[in-house]
Amino acid sequence: MKKLMLQYKQSIERNCIDTYTDGTDNVEYWQDRLFAGAMQFSIPLSIIAVLPGIIYSLYLDLYLLAFFDLLAFLWLLWVAFGRIRTVLYRKLHFIFCLYYASSYLLYFIGIVGPGLLFLFSAAIFALLILPVRYAFWWSWINTMVCVLFAVVVHFNLSTESAINQIEISHWVAISSNLIFLSFTFSLLLPLLIKGLSGSFRKQQVLQLDLSEKNRDLEQYASIISHDLQQPLRTISGFLNLLEKKYGHTLDDKGKEYIHFAVDGSVHLQQIVNALHEFSRATRYDADHFEQFRLEDVTNQVIQVLNEPVAGNRARIICEPGVYLQTNKAAFTQVLHNLIANALKYRKPDIPPEVEISAEDQPDAWLIKVKDNGIGIGEEYYEKIFVIFQRLHTRQQIEGTGIGLAIVKRIIEKLNGTVRVDSTPGTGSTFYFTIPKPQTV
Ligand code: ADP
């Protein structure tokens, strides 16, 4: 049943959403989506409306009304599933199907029936799903239908008693309000749609500008970190030589100065390497999906981190039997950085414990990395993901402040999110989502 519903939804979306609209950041796409949504709902809903309608018409001997009802329903099915050349034609069919329904409902049931509602909703749907250049068509069509109906009422052209009982003054009062409302919406809704379209365009320009700037920044970071490595190696190499060869001739102050210089150059080298790693964090392809087991990647990371794991008698537990599908290299790097931090920010008196688990959500996997470390104050939850932001000095705990910035960058590249929850003194849990591959 679930599969059938999915197939029904997908086939309407395929027919009603234009594949030529460029991405989802434009009004045309959302107009198509609205149309697809209207079709998805109106078919089951019209079964509810049409079936009793047909039974009621047959009961009242209104065979023609029953026939028109059935025809409207078949037309709707054809709009959703039939072979129609373009989405625009499909939408026009939908609108004219509504006009057709409103006309025969007015004709057979008069102004107490749903005909007027259909007439108004046809114009509103048309304004919402069709290009704004047609905005006034629908008000004029409504005017035309109202005038035609007035002629039928005035000259008693109908054989239906429901129509003959209508007072022309009554009809004029009602239809003039409908025409007034139709024109008001023809004026107002295009303003909204044009406004939205303008802000989508502005957003696209800004996004383009931002991604260009980001690309430039990445290039700078990559070039700088690459070009700085060689001279830095030279400096630290010669400083080491200086210390080895002439260290014994220097007094304590001199030795201390050299020690500071060596230490500074080592730290600079760490920063440059980390910056290089950071600039490469977006290299992962978000559409490259591989299936793997969470415990396999965890074991791989444990092997790489063998020294701090064994040295601290760390216990790393991973939920078994979890299969994930994403860019494996990117995922491994994220898990590596989080586990490495869990070991680094451990409590001094107890062995570190890290628990890795996953929650299967409809569109994503929620991965949790929980530790029993020193924890993080709530006021730092955002700050720790910013590049070069640290909560400790290098003298307290070694680091460059880049590990979590890389984690955030990679996860965002994979279209996921990351956050932390922590109790200082008890431990932290890092949560991140890995979106599942879209099945079309
Ligand atoms: P680094 O570890 O090099 O300082 P990170 O970006 O990995 O850089 O981490 C930023 C800061 O977040 C760290 O300085 C540390 O204070 C804090 N932090 C990260 N992970 C943990 C953790 N598991 N427990 C406690 N604090 C953490």
Short mmCIF file of C-alpha atoms and ligand atoms in Angstrom, two decimals, residues 341-342 344-345 371 374-376 384 389-392 399-405 428 430, ligand 1:
data_model
loop_
_atom_site.label_atom_id
_atom_site.label_comp_id
_atom_site.label_asym_id
_atom_site.label_seq_id
_atom_site.Cartn_x
_atom_site.Cartn_y
_atom_site.Cartn_z
CA ASN A 341 39.12 14.88 20.51
CA ALA A 342 37.27 12.52 22.85
CA LYS A 344 42.45 14.33 23.95
CA TYR A 345 39.87 16.08 26.15
CA ASP A 371 32.50 10.60 25.61
CA ILE A 374 35.98 17.08 30.58
CA GLY A 375 32.88 18.45 28.81
CA ILE A 376 32.16 21.86 27.30
CA ILE A 384 34.23 25.39 19.17
CA GLN A 389 38.84 28.82 18.34
CA ARG A 390 40.11 26.84 21.31
CA LEU A 391 39.08 26.64 24.93
CA HIS A 392 42.57 25.75 26.19
CA GLY A 399 45.99 21.69 19.41
CA THR A 400 45.37 24.13 16.58
CA GLY A 401 41.63 24.74 16.86
CA ILE A 402 40.90 23.35 13.41
CA GLY A 403 39.63 19.78 14.03
CA LEU A 404 35.98 20.65 14.65
CA ALA A 405 35.96 23.35 11.95
CA SER A 428 30.08 15.51 25.68
CA PHE A 430 28.52 15.19 19.32
P1 ADP B 1 41.75 21.52 18.92
O1 ADP B 1 41.43 20.18 19.50
O2 ADP B 1 42.93 21.49 18.04
O3 ADP B 1 41.79 22.59 19.94
P2 ADP B 1 39.12 21.42 17.75
O4 ADP B 1 38.52 22.28 16.70
O5 ADP B 1 39.13 19.96 17.50
O6 ADP B 1 40.58 21.95 17.96
O7 ADP B 1 38.35 21.69 19.09
C1 ADP B 1 38.02 23.01 19.49
C2 ADP B 1 37.83 23.07 21.00
O8 ADP B 1 36.67 22.34 21.35
C3 ADP B 1 38.94 22.39 21.76
O9 ADP B 1 39.95 23.33 22.03
C4 ADP B 1 38.26 21.90 23.02
O10 ADP B 1 38.27 22.89 23.99
C5 ADP B 1 36.85 21.69 22.60
N1 ADP B 1 36.53 20.25 22.42
C6 ADP B 1 36.50 19.57 21.25
N2 ADP B 1 36.13 18.29 21.43
C7 ADP B 1 35.93 18.14 22.76
C8 ADP B 1 35.52 17.05 23.60
N3 ADP B 1 35.23 15.84 23.09
N4 ADP B 1 35.39 17.29 24.91
C9 ADP B 1 35.65 18.51 25.43
N5 ADP B 1 36.04 19.57 24.70
C10 ADP B 1 36.18 19.42 23.39
#
